[in-house]
JSON list of C-alpha atoms in Angstrom, two decimals:
[
{"chain": "F", "resi": 11, "resn": "ALA", "atom": "CA", "xyz": [0.02, -0.01, -0.02]},
{"chain": "F", "resi": 12, "resn": "ALA", "atom": "CA", "xyz": [1.18, 3.52, -0.79]},
{"chain": "F", "resi": 13, "resn": "GLY", "atom": "CA", "xyz": [2.57, 5.48, 2.24]},
{"chain": "F", "resi": 14, "resn": "VAL", "atom": "CA", "xyz": [3.40, 9.04, 3.05]},
{"chain": "F", "resi": 15, "resn": "ILE", "atom": "CA", "xyz": [6.36, 10.09, 0.90]},
{"chain": "F", "resi": 16, "resn": "GLN", "atom": "CA", "xyz": [8.65, 12.77, 2.09]},
{"chain": "F", "resi": 17, "resn": "SER", "atom": "CA", "xyz": [11.55, 14.42, 0.16]},
{"chain": "F", "resi": 18, "resn": "PRO", "atom": "CA", "xyz": [14.41, 14.89, 0.51]},
{"chain": "F", "resi": 19, "resn": "ARG", "atom": "CA", "xyz": [15.26, 12.29, 3.14]},
{"chain": "F", "resi": 20, "resn": "HIS", "atom": "CA", "xyz": [18.35, 14.23, 4.10]},
{"chain": "F", "resi": 21, "resn": "LEU", "atom": "CA", "xyz": [19.20, 17.79, 3.62]},
{"chain": "F", "resi": 22, "resn": "ILE", "atom": "CA", "xyz": [22.32, 19.79, 4.66]},
{"chain": "F", "resi": 23, "resn": "LYS", "atom": "CA", "xyz": [22.16, 23.59, 4.75]},
{"chain": "F", "resi": 24, "resn": "GLU", "atom": "CA", "xyz": [24.22, 26.52, 6.04]},
{"chain": "F", "resi": 25, "resn": "LYS", "atom": "CA", "xyz": [22.95, 29.02, 8.65]},
{"chain": "F", "resi": 26, "resn": "ARG", "atom": "CA", "xyz": [20.68, 31.69, 7.13]},
{"chain": "F", "resi": 27, "resn": "GLU", "atom": "CA", "xyz": [19.93, 29.56, 4.15]},
{"chain": "F", "resi": 28, "resn": "THR", "atom": "CA", "xyz": [16.40, 28.48, 3.12]},
{"chain": "F", "resi": 29, "resn": "ALA", "atom": "CA", "xyz": [15.13, 24.84, 2.91]},
{"chain": "F", "resi": 30, "resn": "THR", "atom": "CA", "xyz": [12.03, 23.30, 1.53]},
{"chain": "F", "resi": 31, "resn": "LEU", "atom": "CA", "xyz": [10.54, 19.89, 2.53]},
{"chain": "F", "resi": 32, "resn": "LYS", "atom": "CA", "xyz": [7.89, 18.16, 0.50]},
{"chain": "F", "resi": 33, "resn": "CYS", "atom": "CA", "xyz": [5.23, 15.70, 1.63]},
{"chain": "F", "resi": 34, "resn": "TYR", "atom": "CA", "xyz": [2.96, 13.49, -0.56]},
{"chain": "F", "resi": 35, "resn": "PRO", "atom": "CA", "xyz": [0.21, 12.19, 1.49]},
{"chain": "F", "resi": 36, "resn": "ILE", "atom": "CA", "xyz": [-1.45, 8.67, 1.03]},
{"chain": "F", "resi": 37, "resn": "PRO", "atom": "CA", "xyz": [-3.83, 8.92, -1.93]},
{"chain": "F", "resi": 38, "resn": "ARG", "atom": "CA", "xyz": [-7.31, 10.24, -0.99]},
{"chain": "F", "resi": 39, "resn": "HIS", "atom": "CA", "xyz": [-6.07, 11.65, 2.38]},
{"chain": "F", "resi": 40, "resn": "ASP", "atom": "CA", "xyz": [-7.15, 15.16, 2.77]},
{"chain": "F", "resi": 41, "resn": "THR", "atom": "CA", "xyz": [-5.25, 16.28, 5.82]},
{"chain": "F", "resi": 42, "resn": "VAL", "atom": "CA", "xyz": [-1.58, 16.75, 6.33]},
{"chain": "F", "resi": 43, "resn": "TYR", "atom": "CA", "xyz": [0.41, 17.38, 9.59]},
{"chain": "F", "resi": 44, "resn": "TRP", "atom": "CA", "xyz": [4.05, 18.51, 10.05]},
{"chain": "F", "resi": 45, "resn": "TYR", "atom": "CA", "xyz": [6.06, 17.54, 13.15]},
{"chain": "F", "resi": 46, "resn": "GLN", "atom": "CA", "xyz": [9.60, 18.40, 14.24]},
{"chain": "F", "resi": 47, "resn": "GLN", "atom": "CA", "xyz": [11.59, 16.04, 16.22]},
{"chain": "F", "resi": 48, "resn": "GLY", "atom": "CA", "xyz": [14.78, 17.49, 17.60]},
{"chain": "F", "resi": 49, "resn": "PRO", "atom": "CA", "xyz": [17.71, 15.17, 18.73]},
{"chain": "F", "resi": 50, "resn": "GLY", "atom": "CA", "xyz": [16.59, 13.10, 21.64]},
{"chain": "F", "resi": 51, "resn": "GLN", "atom": "CA", "xyz": [13.21, 14.88, 21.70]},
{"chain": "F", "resi": 52, "resn": "ASP", "atom": "CA", "xyz": [9.63, 13.81, 21.18]},
{"chain": "F", "resi": 53, "resn": "PRO", "atom": "CA", "xyz": [7.92, 14.95, 17.95]},
{"chain": "F", "resi": 54, "resn": "GLN", "atom": "CA", "xyz": [6.38, 18.42, 18.24]},
{"chain": "F", "resi": 55, "resn": "PHE", "atom": "CA", "xyz": [3.34, 19.41, 16.26]},
{"chain": "F", "resi": 56, "resn": "LEU", "atom": "CA", "xyz": [4.09, 22.29, 13.90]},
{"chain": "F", "resi": 57, "resn": "ILE", "atom": "CA", "xyz": [1.00, 22.82, 11.62]},
{"chain": "F", "resi": 58, "resn": "SER", "atom": "CA", "xyz": [-1.78, 21.00, 9.79]},
{"chain": "F", "resi": 59, "resn": "PHE", "atom": "CA", "xyz": [-3.69, 21.48, 6.55]},
{"chain": "F", "resi": 60, "resn": "TYR", "atom": "CA", "xyz": [-7.23, 20.16, 5.70]},
{"chain": "F", "resi": 61, "resn": "GLU", "atom": "CA", "xyz": [-8.53, 20.57, 2.21]},
{"chain": "F", "resi": 62, "resn": "LYS", "atom": "CA", "xyz": [-5.71, 22.95, 1.42]},
{"chain": "F", "resi": 63, "resn": "MET", "atom": "CA", "xyz": [-6.48, 25.24, 4.26]},
{"chain": "F", "resi": 64, "resn": "GLN", "atom": "CA", "xyz": [-4.57, 25.66, 7.48]},
{"chain": "F", "resi": 65, "resn": "SER", "atom": "CA", "xyz": [-6.38, 23.80, 10.13]},
{"chain": "F", "resi": 66, "resn": "ASP", "atom": "CA", "xyz": [-4.38, 24.04, 13.17]},
{"chain": "F", "resi": 67, "resn": "LYS", "atom": "CA", "xyz": [-1.04, 25.53, 14.22]},
{"chain": "F", "resi": 68, "resn": "GLY", "atom": "CA", "xyz": [1.36, 24.49, 16.83]},
{"chain": "F", "resi": 69, "resn": "SER", "atom": "CA", "xyz": [4.87, 25.62, 17.83]},
{"chain": "F", "resi": 70, "resn": "ILE", "atom": "CA", "xyz": [5.92, 26.68, 14.20]},
{"chain": "F", "resi": 71, "resn": "PRO", "atom": "CA", "xyz": [8.49, 29.53, 14.10]},
{"chain": "F", "resi": 72, "resn": "ASP", "atom": "CA", "xyz": [7.55, 32.62, 12.12]},
{"chain": "F", "resi": 73, "resn": "ARG", "atom": "CA", "xyz": [10.43, 31.87, 9.77]},
{"chain": "F", "resi": 74, "resn": "PHE", "atom": "CA", "xyz": [8.63, 28.72, 8.78]},
{"chain": "F", "resi": 75, "resn": "SER", "atom": "CA", "xyz": [5.68, 28.62, 6.40]},
{"chain": "F", "resi": 76, "resn": "ALA", "atom": "CA", "xyz": [3.74, 25.84, 4.84]},
{"chain": "F", "resi": 77, "resn": "GLN", "atom": "CA", "xyz": [0.94, 25.20, 2.35]},
{"chain": "F", "resi": 78, "resn": "GLN", "atom": "CA", "xyz": [-1.06, 22.36, 0.95]},
{"chain": "F", "resi": 79, "resn": "PHE", "atom": "CA", "xyz": [-1.51, 22.34, -2.81]},
{"chain": "F", "resi": 80, "resn": "SER", "atom": "CA", "xyz": [-4.50, 21.36, -4.99]},
{"chain": "F", "resi": 81, "resn": "ASP", "atom": "CA", "xyz": [-3.03, 17.75, -5.30]},
{"chain": "F", "resi": 82, "resn": "TYR", "atom": "CA", "xyz": [-2.89, 17.61, -1.49]},
{"chain": "F", "resi": 83, "resn": "HIS", "atom": "CA", "xyz": [0.87, 17.40, -1.37]},
{"chain": "F", "resi": 84, "resn": "SER", "atom": "CA", "xyz": [2.40, 19.82, 1.24]},
{"chain": "F", "resi": 85, "resn": "GLU", "atom": "CA", "xyz": [5.55, 21.89, 1.46]},
{"chain": "F", "resi": 86, "resn": "LEU", "atom": "CA", "xyz": [7.32, 23.20, 4.55]},
{"chain": "F", "resi": 87, "resn": "ASN", "atom": "CA", "xyz": [9.37, 26.34, 3.75]},
{"chain": "F", "resi": 88, "resn": "MET", "atom": "CA", "xyz": [12.05, 27.20, 6.42]},
{"chain": "F", "resi": 89, "resn": "SER", "atom": "CA", "xyz": [14.11, 30.45, 6.00]},
{"chain": "F", "resi": 90, "resn": "SER", "atom": "CA", "xyz": [16.91, 32.06, 7.76]},
{"chain": "F", "resi": 91, "resn": "LEU", "atom": "CA", "xyz": [17.85, 28.66, 9.11]},
{"chain": "F", "resi": 92, "resn": "GLU", "atom": "CA", "xyz": [19.38, 28.33, 12.51]},
{"chain": "F", "resi": 93, "resn": "LEU", "atom": "CA", "xyz": [21.45, 25.56, 14.06]},
{"chain": "F", "resi": 94, "resn": "GLY", "atom": "CA", "xyz": [18.56, 24.70, 16.23]},
{"chain": "F", "resi": 95, "resn": "ASP", "atom": "CA", "xyz": [16.42, 23.92, 13.22]},
{"chain": "F", "resi": 96, "resn": "SER", "atom": "CA", "xyz": [18.42, 20.70, 12.77]},
{"chain": "F", "resi": 97, "resn": "ALA", "atom": "CA", "xyz": [15.93, 17.99, 13.29]},
{"chain": "F", "resi": 98, "resn": "LEU", "atom": "CA", "xyz": [13.88, 15.26, 11.72]},
{"chain": "F", "resi": 99, "resn": "TYR", "atom": "CA", "xyz": [10.79, 16.66, 10.10]},
{"chain": "F", "resi": 100, "resn": "PHE", "atom": "CA", "xyz": [7.85, 14.34, 9.96]},
{"chain": "F", "resi": 101, "resn": "CYS", "atom": "CA", "xyz": [4.84, 14.56, 7.74]},
{"chain": "F", "resi": 102, "resn": "ALA", "atom": "CA", "xyz": [1.76, 12.61, 8.48]},
{"chain": "F", "resi": 103, "resn": "SER", "atom": "CA", "xyz": [-1.60, 12.37, 6.58]},
{"chain": "F", "resi": 104, "resn": "SER", "atom": "CA", "xyz": [-4.95, 11.28, 7.53]},
{"chain": "F", "resi": 105, "resn": "LEU", "atom": "CA", "xyz": [-8.61, 11.25, 6.05]},
{"chain": "F", "resi": 106, "resn": "GLN", "atom": "CA", "xyz": [-11.04, 13.79, 7.21]},
{"chain": "F", "resi": 107, "resn": "GLN", "atom": "CA", "xyz": [-8.93, 15.45, 9.80]},
{"chain": "F", "resi": 108, "resn": "GLY", "atom": "CA", "xyz": [-8.21, 12.06, 11.49]},
{"chain": "F", "resi": 109, "resn": "ALA", "atom": "CA", "xyz": [-11.83, 10.83, 11.62]},
{"chain": "F", "resi": 110, "resn": "THR", "atom": "CA", "xyz": [-10.46, 7.32, 11.16]},
{"chain": "F", "resi": 111, "resn": "GLY", "atom": "CA", "xyz": [-8.38, 7.95, 14.13]},
{"chain": "F", "resi": 112, "resn": "GLU", "atom": "CA", "xyz": [-4.95, 7.34, 12.77]},
{"chain": "F", "resi": 113, "resn": "LEU", "atom": "CA", "xyz": [-2.10, 9.45, 11.46]},
{"chain": "F", "resi": 114, "resn": "PHE", "atom": "CA", "xyz": [0.12, 7.76, 8.89]},
{"chain": "F", "resi": 115, "resn": "PHE", "atom": "CA", "xyz": [3.69, 9.09, 9.17]},
{"chain": "F", "resi": 116, "resn": "GLY", "atom": "CA", "xyz": [6.34, 9.30, 6.59]},
{"chain": "F", "resi": 117, "resn": "GLU", "atom": "CA", "xyz": [9.89, 8.33, 7.33]},
{"chain": "F", "resi": 118, "resn": "GLY", "atom": "CA", "xyz": [10.95, 11.91, 7.82]},
{"chain": "F", "resi": 119, "resn": "SER", "atom": "CA", "xyz": [13.32, 14.43, 6.26]},
{"chain": "F", "resi": 120, "resn": "ARG", "atom": "CA", "xyz": [16.48, 14.94, 8.32]},
{"chain": "F", "resi": 121, "resn": "LEU", "atom": "CA", "xyz": [17.63, 18.58, 8.09]},
{"chain": "F", "resi": 122, "resn": "THR", "atom": "CA", "xyz": [21.15, 19.44, 9.29]},
{"chain": "F", "resi": 123, "resn": "VAL", "atom": "CA", "xyz": [22.00, 23.13, 9.58]},
{"chain": "F", "resi": 124, "resn": "LEU", "atom": "CA", "xyz": [25.79, 23.77, 9.75]},
{"chain": "S", "resi": 26, "resn": "ALA", "atom": "CA", "xyz": [-3.93, 21.27, 27.96]},
{"chain": "S", "resi": 27, "resn": "GLN", "atom": "CA", "xyz": [-3.03, 17.84, 27.01]},
{"chain": "S", "resi": 28, "resn": "SER", "atom": "CA", "xyz": [0.28, 16.20, 27.99]},
{"chain": "S", "resi": 29, "resn": "VAL", "atom": "CA", "xyz": [1.80, 12.70, 28.14]},
{"chain": "S", "resi": 30, "resn": "THR", "atom": "CA", "xyz": [4.36, 11.44, 30.64]},
{"chain": "S", "resi": 31, "resn": "GLN", "atom": "CA", "xyz": [6.54, 8.33, 29.93]},
{"chain": "S", "resi": 32, "resn": "PRO", "atom": "CA", "xyz": [8.33, 7.80, 33.35]},
{"chain": "S", "resi": 33, "resn": "ASP", "atom": "CA", "xyz": [10.95, 5.34, 31.89]},
{"chain": "S", "resi": 34, "resn": "ILE", "atom": "CA", "xyz": [13.52, 6.82, 29.51]},
{"chain": "S", "resi": 35, "resn": "HIS", "atom": "CA", "xyz": [15.45, 3.55, 28.96]},
{"chain": "S", "resi": 36, "resn": "ILE", "atom": "CA", "xyz": [14.37, -0.04, 29.64]},
{"chain": "S", "resi": 37, "resn": "THR", "atom": "CA", "xyz": [16.59, -3.09, 28.97]},
{"chain": "S", "resi": 38, "resn": "VAL", "atom": "CA", "xyz": [14.93, -6.42, 28.70]},
{"chain": "S", "resi": 39, "resn": "SER", "atom": "CA", "xyz": [16.10, -9.93, 27.92]},
{"chain": "S", "resi": 40, "resn": "GLU", "atom": "CA", "xyz": [14.81, -11.63, 24.68]},
{"chain": "S", "resi": 41, "resn": "GLY", "atom": "CA", "xyz": [11.74, -13.70, 25.59]},
{"chain": "S", "resi": 42, "resn": "ALA", "atom": "CA", "xyz": [10.93, -11.73, 28.70]},
{"chain": "S", "resi": 43, "resn": "SER", "atom": "CA", "xyz": [7.81, -9.56, 29.08]},
{"chain": "S", "resi": 44, "resn": "LEU", "atom": "CA", "xyz": [7.84, -5.85, 28.63]},
{"chain": "S", "resi": 45, "resn": "GLU", "atom": "CA", "xyz": [5.77, -3.17, 29.98]},
{"chain": "S", "resi": 46, "resn": "LEU", "atom": "CA", "xyz": [5.98, 0.53, 29.11]},
{"chain": "S", "resi": 47, "resn": "ARG", "atom": "CA", "xyz": [4.31, 3.09, 31.21]},
{"chain": "S", "resi": 48, "resn": "CYS", "atom": "CA", "xyz": [2.30, 6.02, 29.93]},
{"chain": "S", "resi": 49, "resn": "ASN", "atom": "CA", "xyz": [0.26, 8.62, 31.95]},
{"chain": "S", "resi": 50, "resn": "TYR", "atom": "CA", "xyz": [-1.66, 11.37, 30.17]},
{"chain": "S", "resi": 51, "resn": "SER", "atom": "CA", "xyz": [-3.45, 14.53, 31.20]},
{"chain": "S", "resi": 52, "resn": "TYR", "atom": "CA", "xyz": [-6.39, 15.44, 29.06]},
{"chain": "S", "resi": 53, "resn": "GLY", "atom": "CA", "xyz": [-9.59, 17.46, 29.66]},
{"chain": "S", "resi": 54, "resn": "ALA", "atom": "CA", "xyz": [-11.99, 15.07, 28.02]},
{"chain": "S", "resi": 55, "resn": "THR", "atom": "CA", "xyz": [-12.04, 11.42, 26.91]},
{"chain": "S", "resi": 56, "resn": "PRO", "atom": "CA", "xyz": [-8.69, 11.06, 25.18]},
{"chain": "S", "resi": 57, "resn": "TYR", "atom": "CA", "xyz": [-7.75, 9.34, 22.00]},
{"chain": "S", "resi": 58, "resn": "LEU", "atom": "CA", "xyz": [-4.50, 7.37, 22.97]},
{"chain": "S", "resi": 59, "resn": "PHE", "atom": "CA", "xyz": [-1.86, 5.99, 20.79]},
{"chain": "S", "resi": 60, "resn": "TRP", "atom": "CA", "xyz": [1.40, 4.04, 20.90]},
{"chain": "S", "resi": 61, "resn": "TYR", "atom": "CA", "xyz": [3.91, 4.50, 18.19]},
{"chain": "S", "resi": 62, "resn": "VAL", "atom": "CA", "xyz": [7.20, 2.81, 17.57]},
{"chain": "S", "resi": 63, "resn": "GLN", "atom": "CA", "xyz": [10.22, 4.38, 15.93]},
{"chain": "S", "resi": 64, "resn": "SER", "atom": "CA", "xyz": [13.19, 2.26, 14.78]},
{"chain": "S", "resi": 65, "resn": "PRO", "atom": "CA", "xyz": [16.54, 3.99, 14.31]},
{"chain": "S", "resi": 66, "resn": "GLY", "atom": "CA", "xyz": [16.39, 6.39, 11.35]},
{"chain": "S", "resi": 67, "resn": "GLN", "atom": "CA", "xyz": [12.90, 5.45, 10.60]},
{"chain": "S", "resi": 68, "resn": "GLY", "atom": "CA", "xyz": [9.34, 7.01, 10.81]},
{"chain": "S", "resi": 69, "resn": "LEU", "atom": "CA", "xyz": [6.72, 6.47, 13.35]},
{"chain": "S", "resi": 70, "resn": "GLN", "atom": "CA", "xyz": [4.67, 3.33, 13.02]},
{"chain": "S", "resi": 71, "resn": "LEU", "atom": "CA", "xyz": [1.29, 3.03, 14.90]},
{"chain": "S", "resi": 72, "resn": "LEU", "atom": "CA", "xyz": [1.24, 0.03, 17.18]},
{"chain": "S", "resi": 73, "resn": "LEU", "atom": "CA", "xyz": [-2.27, 0.56, 18.46]},
{"chain": "S", "resi": 74, "resn": "LYS", "atom": "CA", "xyz": [-4.86, 3.08, 19.42]},
{"chain": "S", "resi": 75, "resn": "TYR", "atom": "CA", "xyz": [-7.80, 3.58, 21.86]},
{"chain": "S", "resi": 76, "resn": "PHE", "atom": "CA", "xyz": [-10.86, 5.58, 21.26]},
{"chain": "S", "resi": 77, "resn": "SER", "atom": "CA", "xyz": [-13.59, 3.89, 23.36]},
{"chain": "S", "resi": 78, "resn": "GLY", "atom": "CA", "xyz": [-15.03, 0.62, 24.28]},
{"chain": "S", "resi": 79, "resn": "ASP", "atom": "CA", "xyz": [-12.96, -2.24, 25.49]},
{"chain": "S", "resi": 80, "resn": "THR", "atom": "CA", "xyz": [-10.26, -0.95, 27.54]},
{"chain": "S", "resi": 81, "resn": "LEU", "atom": "CA", "xyz": [-7.72, -3.62, 26.49]},
{"chain": "S", "resi": 82, "resn": "VAL", "atom": "CA", "xyz": [-6.72, -3.10, 22.88]},
{"chain": "S", "resi": 83, "resn": "GLN", "atom": "CA", "xyz": [-4.63, -5.28, 20.72]},
{"chain": "S", "resi": 84, "resn": "GLY", "atom": "CA", "xyz": [-2.13, -3.96, 18.30]},
{"chain": "S", "resi": 85, "resn": "ILE", "atom": "CA", "xyz": [0.40, -5.13, 15.75]},
{"chain": "S", "resi": 86, "resn": "LYS", "atom": "CA", "xyz": [3.49, -7.15, 16.54]},
{"chain": "S", "resi": 87, "resn": "GLY", "atom": "CA", "xyz": [1.92, -8.83, 19.53]},
{"chain": "S", "resi": 88, "resn": "PHE", "atom": "CA", "xyz": [1.50, -5.69, 21.55]},
{"chain": "S", "resi": 89, "resn": "GLU", "atom": "CA", "xyz": [-1.48, -4.72, 23.64]},
{"chain": "S", "resi": 90, "resn": "ALA", "atom": "CA", "xyz": [-2.26, -1.77, 25.84]},
{"chain": "S", "resi": 91, "resn": "GLU", "atom": "CA", "xyz": [-4.75, -1.09, 28.64]},
{"chain": "S", "resi": 92, "resn": "PHE", "atom": "CA", "xyz": [-6.54, 2.11, 29.18]},
{"chain": "S", "resi": 93, "resn": "LYS", "atom": "CA", "xyz": [-7.14, 2.90, 32.91]},
{"chain": "S", "resi": 94, "resn": "ARG", "atom": "CA", "xyz": [-9.25, 6.06, 33.30]},
{"chain": "S", "resi": 95, "resn": "SER", "atom": "CA", "xyz": [-8.92, 6.08, 37.12]},
{"chain": "S", "resi": 96, "resn": "GLN", "atom": "CA", "xyz": [-5.04, 6.12, 36.79]},
{"chain": "S", "resi": 97, "resn": "SER", "atom": "CA", "xyz": [-4.96, 8.19, 33.67]},
{"chain": "S", "resi": 98, "resn": "SER", "atom": "CA", "xyz": [-2.69, 5.47, 32.24]},
{"chain": "S", "resi": 99, "resn": "PHE", "atom": "CA", "xyz": [-2.32, 3.72, 28.95]},
{"chain": "S", "resi": 100, "resn": "ASN", "atom": "CA", "xyz": [0.46, 1.09, 29.48]},
{"chain": "S", "resi": 101, "resn": "LEU", "atom": "CA", "xyz": [1.93, -0.95, 26.62]},
{"chain": "S", "resi": 102, "resn": "ARG", "atom": "CA", "xyz": [2.68, -4.58, 27.14]},
{"chain": "S", "resi": 103, "resn": "LYS", "atom": "CA", "xyz": [4.19, -7.44, 25.23]},
{"chain": "S", "resi": 104, "resn": "PRO", "atom": "CA", "xyz": [4.32, -10.94, 26.74]},
{"chain": "S", "resi": 105, "resn": "SER", "atom": "CA", "xyz": [7.54, -12.11, 24.99]},
{"chain": "S", "resi": 106, "resn": "VAL", "atom": "CA", "xyz": [10.05, -9.61, 23.51]},
{"chain": "S", "resi": 107, "resn": "HIS", "atom": "CA", "xyz": [11.95, -10.34, 20.31]},
{"chain": "S", "resi": 108, "resn": "TRP", "atom": "CA", "xyz": [15.20, -8.69, 19.29]},
{"chain": "S", "resi": 109, "resn": "SER", "atom": "CA", "xyz": [13.47, -6.77, 16.67]},
{"chain": "S", "resi": 110, "resn": "ASP", "atom": "CA", "xyz": [11.37, -4.94, 19.25]},
{"chain": "S", "resi": 111, "resn": "ALA", "atom": "CA", "xyz": [14.44, -2.80, 20.17]},
{"chain": "S", "resi": 112, "resn": "ALA", "atom": "CA", "xyz": [13.27, 0.61, 19.25]},
{"chain": "S", "resi": 113, "resn": "GLU", "atom": "CA", "xyz": [11.93, 3.93, 20.80]},
{"chain": "S", "resi": 114, "resn": "TYR", "atom": "CA", "xyz": [8.39, 3.80, 21.83]},
{"chain": "S", "resi": 115, "resn": "PHE", "atom": "CA", "xyz": [6.11, 6.93, 21.99]},
{"chain": "S", "resi": 116, "resn": "CYS", "atom": "CA", "xyz": [2.82, 7.26, 23.76]},
{"chain": "S", "resi": 117, "resn": "ALA", "atom": "CA", "xyz": [0.66, 9.99, 22.27]},
{"chain": "S", "resi": 118, "resn": "VAL", "atom": "CA", "xyz": [-2.69, 11.63, 23.21]},
{"chain": "S", "resi": 119, "resn": "GLY", "atom": "CA", "xyz": [-4.94, 13.80, 20.97]},
{"chain": "S", "resi": 120, "resn": "ARG", "atom": "CA", "xyz": [-8.46, 14.52, 20.16]},
{"chain": "S", "resi": 121, "resn": "ASP", "atom": "CA", "xyz": [-8.32, 16.63, 17.09]},
{"chain": "S", "resi": 122, "resn": "TYR", "atom": "CA", "xyz": [-5.27, 14.74, 15.93]},
{"chain": "S", "resi": 123, "resn": "LYS", "atom": "CA", "xyz": [-2.87, 17.38, 16.98]},
{"chain": "S", "resi": 124, "resn": "LEU", "atom": "CA", "xyz": [-1.02, 14.77, 18.79]},
{"chain": "S", "resi": 125, "resn": "SER", "atom": "CA", "xyz": [1.09, 15.37, 21.99]},
{"chain": "S", "resi": 126, "resn": "PHE", "atom": "CA", "xyz": [3.83, 12.85, 22.38]},
{"chain": "S", "resi": 127, "resn": "GLY", "atom": "CA", "xyz": [5.57, 11.71, 25.40]},
{"chain": "S", "resi": 128, "resn": "ALA", "atom": "CA", "xyz": [9.34, 12.02, 25.60]},
{"chain": "S", "resi": 129, "resn": "GLY", "atom": "CA", "xyz": [9.70, 8.33, 24.50]},
{"chain": "S", "resi": 130, "resn": "THR", "atom": "CA", "xyz": [11.12, 5.12, 25.99]},
{"chain": "S", "resi": 131, "resn": "THR", "atom": "CA", "xyz": [13.99, 3.43, 24.44]},
{"chain": "S", "resi": 132, "resn": "VAL", "atom": "CA", "xyz": [13.90, -0.31, 24.66]},
{"chain": "S", "resi": 133, "resn": "THR", "atom": "CA", "xyz": [17.08, -2.34, 24.43]},
{"chain": "S", "resi": 134, "resn": "VAL", "atom": "CA", "xyz": [16.76, -6.18, 24.01]},
{"chain": "S", "resi": 135, "resn": "ARG", "atom": "CA", "xyz": [19.60, -8.35, 25.17]},
{"chain": "S", "resi": 136, "resn": "ALA", "atom": "CA", "xyz": [20.31, -11.84, 24.00]}
]
């Protein structure tokens, strides 16, 4: 079965650069979530989108923005990168804002900021 | 506010022995509770979930968890651990699927 696809899997950037992470949800899933997991930390909710509209917002820095496109894929844009942005970024998808009760996670995109 | 506490940061268990991972939650209403497993360098995989009904839920890979409302707990158990169960386990709570995760418990399996 198709899973959540994230790209790139690994990304190395310098401080103050910009990075873009992409997420392709499971087909027919209409809700996408972004989480950030710092080294040795638990995943922290950043933002979610339902039917291409932002549905909820967590601890996402103002330097970050995200959107969901007409094909339901989502992109997380991170600007003015800081060392502390180095983390594993998970995307998850669900149907009807999680009405089925389950988030399906991708394998994550590991961002390293030097 | 919702929160999850996993009291055990690291557990070492012998292969074939039983395993229990503790999870306590704080939530203002009836929670949706989840256990996820994360192998090194991998994504989060759902082991099991509780919404309502039978308080003992069965999951994949032989895991089960019991919801105890009076104790605000949702402990994960496995009767006989396999070496492949070595991973990090996260308990999570959420109602609107903005999940709050615990800090995780790392499980090491020794031969």
